[in-house]
mmCIF file of C-alpha atoms in Angstrom:
data_model
loop_
_atom_site.group_PDB
_atom_site.id
_atom_site.type_symbol
_atom_site.label_atom_id
_atom_site.label_comp_id
_atom_site.label_asym_id
_atom_site.label_seq_id
_atom_site.Cartn_x
_atom_site.Cartn_y
_atom_site.Cartn_z
ATOM 1 C CA MET A 1 0.000 0.000 0.000
ATOM 2 C CA GLU A 2 1.223 3.505 -0.800
ATOM 3 C CA LEU A 3 1.639 6.025 2.007
ATOM 4 C CA ARG A 4 -0.806 8.163 0.038
ATOM 5 C CA GLY A 5 -3.486 5.510 0.604
ATOM 6 C CA ILE A 6 -2.807 5.581 4.324
ATOM 7 C CA LYS A 7 -2.938 9.364 4.358
ATOM 8 C CA GLU A 8 -6.346 9.286 2.665
ATOM 9 C CA ALA A 9 -7.747 6.458 4.801
ATOM 10 C CA LEU A 10 -6.782 8.313 7.969
ATOM 11 C CA GLU A 11 -7.744 11.766 6.641
ATOM 12 C CA ALA A 12 -4.277 12.779 7.716
ATOM 13 C CA SER A 13 -2.384 15.980 7.069
ATOM 14 C CA VAL A 14 1.227 15.919 5.926
ATOM 15 C CA ILE A 15 3.831 17.279 8.334
ATOM 16 C CA ALA A 16 6.840 16.281 6.252
ATOM 17 C CA GLY A 17 7.639 14.391 3.065
ATOM 18 C CA ALA A 18 4.741 15.357 0.755
ATOM 19 C CA ASP A 19 6.931 14.342 -2.204
ATOM 20 C CA TRP A 20 7.404 10.791 -0.931
ATOM 21 C CA LEU A 21 3.775 9.714 -0.561
ATOM 22 C CA ASP A 22 4.227 7.167 -3.361
ATOM 23 C CA GLY A 23 6.434 5.131 -0.997
ATOM 24 C CA GLU A 24 5.166 1.554 -0.553
ATOM 25 C CA VAL A 25 4.623 0.240 2.954
ATOM 26 C CA GLU A 26 4.278 -3.466 3.671
ATOM 27 C CA HIS A 27 3.247 -3.480 7.330
ATOM 28 C CA VAL A 28 1.728 -1.345 10.064
ATOM 29 C CA TYR A 29 3.086 -1.191 13.589
ATOM 30 C CA ALA A 30 0.952 0.489 16.244
ATOM 31 C CA SER A 31 2.703 1.406 19.483
ATOM 32 C CA ASP A 32 3.769 4.248 21.731
ATOM 33 C CA LEU A 33 6.688 2.267 23.142
ATOM 34 C CA MET A 34 9.767 2.778 21.063
ATOM 35 C CA SER A 35 11.688 -0.275 22.222
ATOM 36 C CA ASP A 36 8.805 -2.373 20.919
ATOM 37 C CA VAL A 37 9.054 -0.653 17.578
ATOM 38 C CA LEU A 38 12.752 -1.507 17.529
ATOM 39 C CA ALA A 39 12.172 -5.082 18.707
ATOM 40 C CA PHE A 40 9.151 -6.135 16.657
ATOM 41 C CA GLY A 41 8.654 -3.626 13.848
ATOM 42 C CA GLU A 42 9.459 -4.907 10.378
ATOM 43 C CA PRO A 43 11.312 -2.974 7.680
ATOM 44 C CA ASN A 44 9.148 -0.915 5.291
ATOM 45 C CA SER A 45 6.418 -0.436 7.881
ATOM 46 C CA VAL A 46 4.525 2.675 8.829
ATOM 47 C CA LEU A 47 4.407 3.510 12.533
ATOM 48 C CA LEU A 48 1.136 4.605 14.128
ATOM 49 C CA THR A 49 1.899 6.291 17.422
ATOM 50 C CA GLY A 50 0.663 8.755 19.993
ATOM 51 C CA LEU A 51 4.204 9.665 21.003
ATOM 52 C CA ALA A 52 4.607 13.131 19.494
ATOM 53 C CA ALA A 53 8.347 13.375 19.911
ATOM 54 C CA GLN A 54 11.476 13.108 17.818
ATOM 55 C CA GLN A 55 12.271 9.768 19.504
ATOM 56 C CA ALA A 56 9.344 8.251 17.592
ATOM 57 C CA VAL A 57 10.756 9.484 14.279
ATOM 58 C CA ILE A 58 14.290 8.356 15.112
ATOM 59 C CA SER A 59 13.009 4.918 16.180
ATOM 60 C CA ALA A 60 11.119 4.594 12.903
ATOM 61 C CA HIS A 61 14.244 5.529 10.963
ATOM 62 C CA MET A 62 16.441 3.090 12.924
ATOM 63 C CA ALA A 63 13.927 0.300 12.261
ATOM 64 C CA ALA A 64 13.910 1.124 8.510
ATOM 65 C CA PHE A 65 10.284 2.310 8.445
ATOM 66 C CA LYS A 66 8.934 4.531 5.668
ATOM 67 C CA GLY A 67 6.883 6.908 7.755
ATOM 68 C CA VAL A 68 5.130 7.838 10.978
ATOM 69 C CA VAL A 69 1.476 8.731 11.589
ATOM 70 C CA PHE A 70 0.802 10.641 14.802
ATOM 71 C CA VAL A 71 -2.688 9.738 15.998
ATOM 72 C CA ARG A 72 -5.068 11.457 18.435
ATOM 73 C CA GLY A 73 -4.383 14.757 16.654
ATOM 74 C CA LYS A 74 -0.837 14.944 17.945
ATOM 75 C CA ARG A 75 1.912 16.882 16.220
ATOM 76 C CA PRO A 76 5.493 16.949 17.435
ATOM 77 C CA LYS A 77 6.657 20.391 18.514
ATOM 78 C CA ASP A 78 10.366 19.611 18.403
ATOM 79 C CA THR A 79 12.765 19.141 15.469
ATOM 80 C CA SER A 80 10.974 16.004 14.191
ATOM 81 C CA GLU A 81 10.026 17.622 10.894
ATOM 82 C CA GLN A 82 13.596 18.520 9.982
ATOM 83 C CA TYR A 83 14.836 15.096 11.094
ATOM 84 C CA ALA A 84 12.243 13.431 8.842
ATOM 85 C CA LEU A 85 13.208 15.573 5.866
ATOM 86 C CA ASP A 86 16.911 14.856 6.427
ATOM 87 C CA ASN A 87 16.295 11.124 6.609
ATOM 88 C CA HIS A 88 13.624 10.633 3.944
ATOM 89 C CA LEU A 89 10.659 9.823 6.179
ATOM 90 C CA VAL A 90 7.031 10.825 5.716
ATOM 91 C CA LEU A 91 5.298 12.307 8.775
ATOM 92 C CA LEU A 92 1.513 12.466 8.941
ATOM 93 C CA SER A 93 -0.928 13.603 11.591
ATOM 94 C CA SER A 94 -4.455 12.238 12.035
ATOM 95 C CA THR A 95 -7.170 13.221 14.469
ATOM 96 C CA LEU A 96 -8.368 9.601 14.675
ATOM 97 C CA ASP A 97 -7.558 7.623 17.777
ATOM 98 C CA MET A 98 -5.378 4.545 17.454
ATOM 99 C CA TYR A 99 -8.214 2.020 17.241
ATOM 100 C CA ASP A 100 -10.075 3.818 14.462
ATOM 101 C CA ALA A 101 -6.799 4.392 12.615
ATOM 102 C CA CYS A 102 -5.990 0.669 12.743
ATOM 103 C CA ILE A 103 -9.475 -0.241 11.519
ATOM 104 C CA ARG A 104 -9.322 2.127 8.555
ATOM 105 C CA ILE A 105 -6.131 0.703 7.135
ATOM 106 C CA GLU A 106 -7.330 -2.132 4.934
ATOM 107 C CA PHE A 107 -4.305 -4.297 4.598
ATOM 108 C CA PRO A 108 -3.973 -7.476 2.625
ATOM 109 C CA GLN A 109 -3.186 -10.488 4.794
ATOM 110 C CA ARG A 110 0.145 -10.036 6.519
ATOM 111 C CA GLN A 111 2.782 -11.944 4.650
ATOM 112 C CA ALA A 112 5.604 -13.990 6.091
ATOM 113 C CA CYS A 113 8.381 -11.547 6.674
ATOM 114 C CA ALA A 114 11.279 -12.007 4.336
ATOM 115 C CA ASP A 115 13.382 -8.894 4.019
ATOM 116 C CA PRO A 116 14.008 -8.633 0.277
ATOM 117 C CA ALA A 117 16.491 -5.875 0.971
ATOM 118 C CA ASP A 118 18.722 -8.416 2.735
ATOM 119 C CA ALA A 119 19.281 -10.345 -0.433
ATOM 120 C CA ASP A 120 21.251 -7.799 -2.368
ATOM 121 C CA HIS A 121 24.608 -6.092 -2.092
ATOM 122 C CA GLY A 122 27.168 -6.617 0.659
ATOM 123 C CA PRO A 123 30.022 -4.213 1.419
ATOM 124 C CA LYS A 124 31.831 -2.895 -1.604
ATOM 125 C CA ALA A 125 35.073 -4.664 -2.334
ATOM 126 C CA GLY A 126 38.018 -2.977 -0.683
ATOM 127 C CA ALA A 127 35.870 -1.033 1.794
ATOM 128 C CA ILE A 128 38.115 1.152 3.881
ATOM 129 C CA LEU A 129 38.342 0.756 7.617
ATOM 130 C CA LEU A 130 36.397 3.455 9.376
ATOM 131 C CA GLN A 131 36.904 4.542 12.955
ATOM 132 C CA ARG A 132 34.820 7.223 14.639
ATOM 133 C CA GLU A 133 34.007 8.417 18.143
ATOM 134 C CA PHE A 134 30.920 10.263 19.328
ATOM 135 C CA VAL A 135 29.968 11.821 22.663
ATOM 136 C CA ILE A 136 26.574 11.351 24.339
ATOM 137 C CA ARG A 137 25.375 13.717 27.057
ATOM 138 C CA GLY A 138 23.381 12.100 29.860
ATOM 139 C CA GLY A 139 19.918 13.586 30.376
ATOM 140 C CA ASP A 140 19.916 15.359 27.004
ATOM 141 C CA PHE A 141 16.687 13.999 25.545
ATOM 142 C CA ALA A 142 16.591 16.611 22.775
ATOM 143 C CA GLU A 143 19.778 15.238 21.208
ATOM 144 C CA ALA A 144 19.113 11.593 22.062
ATOM 145 C CA GLY A 145 19.337 9.367 19.006
ATOM 146 C CA LEU A 146 21.440 11.647 16.836
ATOM 147 C CA VAL A 147 24.631 9.611 17.329
ATOM 148 C CA SER A 148 22.829 6.459 16.160
ATOM 149 C CA THR A 149 21.441 8.372 13.201
ATOM 150 C CA GLU A 150 24.979 9.387 12.194
ATOM 151 C CA VAL A 151 26.217 5.792 12.618
ATOM 152 C CA LYS A 152 23.390 4.496 10.433
ATOM 153 C CA SER A 153 24.109 7.073 7.780
ATOM 154 C CA LEU A 154 27.839 6.247 7.710
ATOM 155 C CA LEU A 155 27.215 2.501 7.353
ATOM 156 C CA LYS A 156 24.614 3.057 4.651
ATOM 157 C CA LYS A 157 27.080 5.155 2.646
ATOM 158 C CA ILE A 158 29.691 2.400 2.805
ATOM 159 C CA GLY A 159 27.114 0.116 1.194
ATOM 160 C CA PHE A 160 26.402 -2.533 3.814
ATOM 161 C CA ASN A 161 23.132 -4.376 3.299
ATOM 162 C CA PRO A 162 20.080 -2.657 4.815
ATOM 163 C CA GLY A 163 19.280 -5.537 7.175
ATOM 164 C CA LEU A 164 22.719 -5.344 8.772
ATOM 165 C CA VAL A 165 22.636 -1.541 8.960
ATOM 166 C CA ARG A 166 19.257 -1.807 10.656
ATOM 167 C CA ARG A 167 20.584 -4.220 13.302
ATOM 168 C CA VAL A 168 23.553 -1.957 14.109
ATOM 169 C CA ALA A 169 21.267 1.097 14.184
ATOM 170 C CA ILE A 170 18.798 -0.502 16.602
ATOM 171 C CA CYS A 171 21.519 -1.650 19.009
ATOM 172 C CA THR A 172 23.344 1.668 18.934
ATOM 173 C CA TYR A 173 20.114 3.563 19.536
ATOM 174 C CA GLU A 174 19.097 1.405 22.507
ATOM 175 C CA GLY A 175 22.603 1.824 23.938
ATOM 176 C CA GLU A 176 22.519 5.561 23.339
ATOM 177 C CA MET A 177 19.121 5.873 25.067
ATOM 178 C CA ASN A 178 20.469 3.944 28.070
ATOM 179 C CA VAL A 179 23.270 6.493 28.430
ATOM 180 C CA VAL A 180 20.860 9.428 28.070
ATOM 181 C CA MET A 181 18.456 7.948 30.634
ATOM 182 C CA HIS A 182 20.848 6.515 33.180
ATOM 183 C CA ALA A 183 24.349 8.019 32.909
ATOM 184 C CA ARG A 184 26.129 11.379 33.082
ATOM 185 C CA ARG A 185 27.992 11.038 29.822
ATOM 186 C CA GLY A 186 29.069 8.392 27.366
ATOM 187 C CA LYS A 187 31.260 7.698 24.377
ATOM 188 C CA VAL A 188 30.373 5.665 21.304
ATOM 189 C CA SER A 189 33.215 4.083 19.311
ATOM 190 C CA LEU A 190 32.458 2.770 15.858
ATOM 191 C CA THR A 191 34.993 0.551 14.102
ATOM 192 C CA VAL A 192 34.226 -0.806 10.669
ATOM 193 C CA ALA A 193 36.218 -3.602 9.063
ATOM 194 C CA PRO A 194 35.167 -5.435 5.902
ATOM 195 C CA ASP A 195 34.094 -8.520 7.885
ATOM 196 C CA VAL A 196 32.902 -7.051 11.182
ATOM 197 C CA ILE A 197 31.362 -3.855 12.565
ATOM 198 C CA SER A 198 32.154 -3.126 16.222
ATOM 199 C CA VAL A 199 30.310 -0.631 18.384
ATOM 200 C CA GLY A 200 31.490 0.190 21.892
ATOM 201 C CA ILE A 201 29.522 2.350 24.329
ATOM 202 C CA ASP A 202 31.272 3.453 27.522
ATOM 203 C CA ASP A 203 29.456 5.560 30.059
ATOM 204 C CA GLU A 204 30.161 7.276 33.344
ATOM 205 C CA GLY A 205 27.202 6.823 35.621
ATOM 206 C CA LYS A 206 25.531 4.768 38.270
ATOM 207 C CA GLY A 207 26.273 1.407 36.647
ATOM 208 C CA ILE A 208 24.163 -1.760 36.725
ATOM 209 C CA PRO A 209 24.207 -3.708 40.033
ATOM 210 C CA ASP A 210 23.054 -6.991 38.467
ATOM 211 C CA VAL A 211 23.742 -7.348 34.742
ATOM 212 C CA GLY A 212 22.004 -10.743 34.560
ATOM 213 C CA LEU A 213 18.803 -9.237 35.912
ATOM 214 C CA ALA A 214 19.076 -6.225 33.591
ATOM 215 C CA MET A 215 19.246 -8.597 30.612
ATOM 216 C CA GLU A 216 15.827 -10.045 31.454
ATOM 217 C CA GLN A 217 13.004 -8.829 29.261
ATOM 218 C CA GLY A 218 10.721 -6.510 31.207
ATOM 219 C CA PHE A 219 13.207 -5.601 33.938
ATOM 220 C CA THR A 220 13.403 -1.831 34.228
ATOM 221 C CA THR A 221 14.615 0.916 36.520
ATOM 222 C CA ALA A 222 13.150 3.671 34.344
ATOM 223 C CA THR A 223 11.162 6.521 35.809
ATOM 224 C CA GLU A 224 7.660 7.575 34.780
ATOM 225 C CA GLU A 225 9.216 10.400 32.733
ATOM 226 C CA MET A 226 11.325 7.945 30.738
ATOM 227 C CA ARG A 227 8.308 5.746 30.084
ATOM 228 C CA ALA A 228 6.490 8.823 28.830
ATOM 229 C CA MET A 229 9.274 9.094 26.231
ATOM 230 C CA GLY A 230 8.348 5.624 24.994
ATOM 231 C CA PHE A 231 11.343 3.957 26.581
ATOM 232 C CA GLY A 232 12.078 2.106 29.777
ATOM 233 C CA SER A 233 9.853 -0.931 29.242
ATOM 234 C CA GLY A 234 12.731 -3.295 29.962
ATOM 235 C CA MET A 235 13.395 -4.155 26.330
ATOM 236 C CA GLY A 236 16.650 -2.290 25.717
ATOM 237 C CA LEU A 237 19.370 -4.779 26.588
ATOM 238 C CA PRO A 238 17.384 -7.813 25.346
ATOM 239 C CA ASN A 239 16.872 -5.898 22.075
ATOM 240 C CA ILE A 240 20.604 -5.341 21.774
ATOM 241 C CA LYS A 241 21.340 -8.999 22.479
ATOM 242 C CA ASN A 242 18.850 -10.175 19.848
ATOM 243 C CA ASN A 243 20.171 -7.849 17.161
ATOM 244 C CA SER A 244 23.924 -8.277 17.666
ATOM 245 C CA ASP A 245 26.196 -11.234 16.909
ATOM 246 C CA GLU A 246 28.216 -10.710 20.065
ATOM 247 C CA LEU A 247 27.495 -8.653 23.163
ATOM 248 C CA LYS A 248 29.707 -8.128 26.193
ATOM 249 C CA ILE A 249 28.591 -6.000 29.132
ATOM 250 C CA ALA A 250 30.701 -4.954 32.076
ATOM 251 C CA SER A 251 29.454 -2.643 34.784
ATOM 252 C CA GLU A 252 30.649 -1.221 38.058
ATOM 253 C CA VAL A 253 28.214 0.472 40.441
ATOM 254 C CA ASP A 254 28.789 4.246 40.720
ATOM 255 C CA LYS A 255 31.416 4.117 37.949
ATOM 256 C CA GLY A 256 29.720 3.155 34.721
ATOM 257 C CA THR A 257 28.882 0.560 32.118
ATOM 258 C CA THR A 258 30.626 -0.630 28.978
ATOM 259 C CA LEU A 259 28.948 -2.391 26.063
ATOM 260 C CA ARG A 260 30.913 -4.169 23.341
ATOM 261 C CA MET A 261 28.833 -5.191 20.338
ATOM 262 C CA LYS A 262 29.923 -7.010 17.194
ATOM 263 C CA PHE A 263 28.059 -7.480 13.945
ATOM 264 C CA LEU A 264 29.338 -9.874 11.287
ATOM 265 C CA THR A 265 28.954 -8.459 7.801
ATOM 266 C CA MET B 1 -20.559 -7.876 24.721
ATOM 267 C CA MET B 2 -19.221 -9.100 28.069
ATOM 268 C CA THR B 3 -15.581 -9.474 29.053
ATOM 269 C CA ARG B 4 -15.840 -13.257 29.216
ATOM 270 C CA ASP B 5 -17.350 -13.445 25.701
ATOM 271 C CA LEU B 6 -14.150 -11.930 24.387
ATOM 272 C CA LEU B 7 -11.960 -14.631 25.888
ATOM 273 C CA GLU B 8 -13.308 -17.253 23.559
ATOM 274 C CA LYS B 9 -14.233 -15.128 20.547
ATOM 275 C CA VAL B 10 -10.903 -13.357 20.266
ATOM 276 C CA GLY B 11 -8.702 -15.860 22.055
ATOM 277 C CA LEU B 12 -7.635 -13.772 25.041
ATOM 278 C CA LYS B 13 -6.101 -15.341 28.123
ATOM 279 C CA PRO B 14 -7.253 -14.046 31.534
ATOM 280 C CA LEU B 15 -4.411 -13.294 33.974
ATOM 281 C CA SER B 16 -6.136 -11.578 36.922
ATOM 282 C CA GLN B 17 -9.277 -12.290 38.967
ATOM 283 C CA PHE B 18 -12.207 -10.160 37.861
ATOM 284 C CA THR B 19 -15.972 -9.797 37.741
ATOM 285 C CA ASP B 20 -17.570 -10.099 34.290
ATOM 286 C CA ARG B 21 -18.864 -6.798 32.900
ATOM 287 C CA ALA B 22 -19.986 -5.145 29.663
ATOM 288 C CA VAL B 23 -17.398 -3.903 27.164
ATOM 289 C CA GLU B 24 -18.116 -0.835 25.045
ATOM 290 C CA GLY B 25 -15.544 0.504 22.619
ATOM 291 C CA VAL B 26 -11.799 0.166 22.411
ATOM 292 C CA PHE B 27 -8.974 2.527 23.323
ATOM 293 C CA ILE B 28 -5.346 1.936 22.357
ATOM 294 C CA SER B 29 -2.394 3.659 23.979
ATOM 295 C CA ASP B 30 0.840 2.792 25.706
ATOM 296 C CA MET B 31 0.981 6.122 27.447
ATOM 297 C CA VAL B 32 -0.840 6.222 30.727
ATOM 298 C CA SER B 33 -1.447 9.965 30.496
ATOM 299 C CA ASP B 34 -3.274 9.505 27.166
ATOM 300 C CA VAL B 35 -5.455 6.787 28.637
ATOM 301 C CA MET B 36 -6.369 9.051 31.525
ATOM 302 C CA ALA B 37 -7.232 11.780 29.022
ATOM 303 C CA GLY B 38 -9.010 9.778 26.337
ATOM 304 C CA ALA B 39 -10.322 6.378 27.437
ATOM 305 C CA LYS B 40 -13.941 6.049 28.540
ATOM 306 C CA SER B 41 -15.676 3.963 31.151
ATOM 307 C CA GLY B 42 -16.288 0.444 29.840
ATOM 308 C CA ASN B 43 -13.588 0.618 27.137
ATOM 309 C CA LEU B 44 -11.269 -2.247 26.356
ATOM 310 C CA TRP B 45 -7.742 -0.838 26.775
ATOM 311 C CA LEU B 46 -5.063 -2.323 24.498
ATOM 312 C CA THR B 47 -1.443 -1.745 25.491
ATOM 313 C CA VAL B 48 2.027 -3.252 25.661
ATOM 314 C CA GLN B 49 2.704 -1.547 28.999
ATOM 315 C CA THR B 50 2.935 -4.053 31.813
ATOM 316 C CA HIS B 51 4.209 -1.829 34.621
ATOM 317 C CA LYS B 52 1.925 -1.866 37.667
ATOM 318 C CA SER B 53 1.062 1.805 37.082
ATOM 319 C CA ILE B 54 -1.455 0.632 34.454
ATOM 320 C CA VAL B 55 -3.712 -0.705 37.225
ATOM 321 C CA PRO B 56 -4.449 2.578 39.027
ATOM 322 C CA ALA B 57 -4.981 4.215 35.621
ATOM 323 C CA ALA B 58 -7.447 1.512 34.564
ATOM 324 C CA ASN B 59 -9.198 1.825 37.898
ATOM 325 C CA LEU B 60 -9.522 5.614 37.665
ATOM 326 C CA VAL B 61 -10.810 5.614 34.092
ATOM 327 C CA ASP B 62 -12.960 2.557 34.859
ATOM 328 C CA VAL B 63 -12.000 0.600 31.743
ATOM 329 C CA ALA B 64 -13.697 -2.785 31.385
ATOM 330 C CA ALA B 65 -10.398 -4.633 30.869
ATOM 331 C CA ILE B 66 -6.747 -4.206 30.011
ATOM 332 C CA VAL B 67 -5.500 -6.304 27.089
ATOM 333 C CA ILE B 68 -1.728 -6.802 26.992
ATOM 334 C CA THR B 69 -0.702 -7.425 23.379
ATOM 335 C CA SER B 70 2.410 -8.802 21.634
ATOM 336 C CA GLY B 71 2.702 -11.669 24.123
ATOM 337 C CA LYS B 72 4.300 -9.443 26.752
ATOM 338 C CA GLN B 73 5.085 -11.105 30.056
ATOM 339 C CA VAL B 74 3.095 -9.373 32.774
ATOM 340 C CA PRO B 75 4.866 -9.065 36.163
ATOM 341 C CA GLN B 76 3.137 -10.876 39.006
ATOM 342 C CA GLU B 77 2.869 -7.663 41.044
ATOM 343 C CA THR B 78 0.834 -6.082 38.226
ATOM 344 C CA VAL B 79 -1.507 -9.094 38.106
ATOM 345 C CA ASP B 80 -1.877 -9.163 41.905
ATOM 346 C CA LEU B 81 -2.664 -5.469 42.053
ATOM 347 C CA ALA B 82 -5.265 -5.887 39.286
ATOM 348 C CA SER B 83 -6.940 -8.766 41.111
ATOM 349 C CA LYS B 84 -7.050 -6.658 44.258
ATOM 350 C CA TYR B 85 -8.953 -3.881 42.444
ATOM 351 C CA ASP B 86 -11.097 -6.244 40.346
ATOM 352 C CA ILE B 87 -9.482 -5.124 37.077
ATOM 353 C CA ALA B 88 -9.407 -7.689 34.273
ATOM 354 C CA ILE B 89 -5.985 -8.206 32.677
ATOM 355 C CA LEU B 90 -6.166 -10.284 29.504
ATOM 356 C CA SER B 91 -3.291 -11.288 27.278
ATOM 357 C CA THR B 92 -2.705 -12.112 23.605
ATOM 358 C CA GLY B 93 0.295 -13.040 21.494
ATOM 359 C CA LEU B 94 -1.029 -10.855 18.653
ATOM 360 C CA ALA B 95 0.422 -7.413 17.948
ATOM 361 C CA THR B 96 -1.947 -4.521 18.600
ATOM 362 C CA PHE B 97 -2.603 -3.877 14.894
ATOM 363 C CA ASP B 98 -3.473 -7.537 14.286
ATOM 364 C CA LEU B 99 -5.815 -7.758 17.272
ATOM 365 C CA VAL B 100 -7.824 -4.760 16.034
ATOM 366 C CA SER B 101 -9.324 -6.568 13.051
ATOM 367 C CA LYS B 102 -10.536 -9.397 15.321
ATOM 368 C CA LEU B 103 -12.159 -6.941 17.733
ATOM 369 C CA GLN B 104 -13.800 -5.135 14.870
ATOM 370 C CA ALA B 105 -15.163 -8.451 13.581
ATOM 371 C CA CYS B 106 -16.788 -8.904 17.027
ATOM 372 C CA GLY B 107 -18.590 -5.617 16.504
ATOM 373 C CA LEU B 108 -16.554 -3.444 18.854
ATOM 374 C CA GLY B 109 -16.333 0.181 17.807
ATOM 375 C CA GLY B 110 -14.028 2.990 18.869
ATOM 376 C CA ASN B 111 -14.634 4.884 22.053
#
């Protein structure tokens, strides 16, 4: 279905990306929790959400979605529009509530999910080794997700397949959000070799007392404010584990946490 | 339509202890503040939130039942709190979007 069809079915107005309404979407994902979008959303989906914040748009981009529809008449008041334009996403706003919006989208039977994008090109022969570092500021929700966006963009330019880029993007974003929510500051190190992409995230903060417990799905120490951002449902670390080929976590209470992630190309 | 009718018709699994009651309309949100603002008494509330804070919200708005979608594991303390306040918590492995068409087929409208 074209995004234009969704726009019409939902009587939605266009916030960004009027020129890209011919984009085809294959699935719909309805949620206000961004970790769920990252965990369960399929590529080429459209996100229906009531979270009117840039984190919704960044999550959609990380998960390789085509667009976002804000329901219940919501419109983001932050820099979402510019982010969407920079990253080729369509943003729509509908006054319908989530249930009516879901009903109005007449979708053919959901198909078994094979990511056709995964089938094509790998890294270009002779890809150069790339090494970059980025700084994350704890508590800075306005900037949260921009490091992951840059990482995704760099990997895409090199020419890695979209499925792999998506996995790295999701893990980096979850890691970045953890630093923003729980630490004072953090550093992301990206190292790209032809056969493996490594992402390290080191933070200075309160640390994790029990890493085993933190890895359990649903375990969370997030505050109400963080949940209002669509995060903190206890999906972050499990999401990273499921999307990476190797994950090592070390943490010391009152010092900080280090994540080492590897992705085989 | 009563809460217990939905269990069989839609394939929902009851988690808490509750008294059967009438269901009218559906409200979907994972943000508690939106539920407080928009859901109506007797609505079926679909969410992936499982934190125990959903129970006081459901109680205040007087929703007929909370449906936890996407097969989310619900913590025991959430279930216990719901039983204490006679709030139905039902669960399904379906994603929210996929559950909607089944509810619509049962004749449930929006709120």
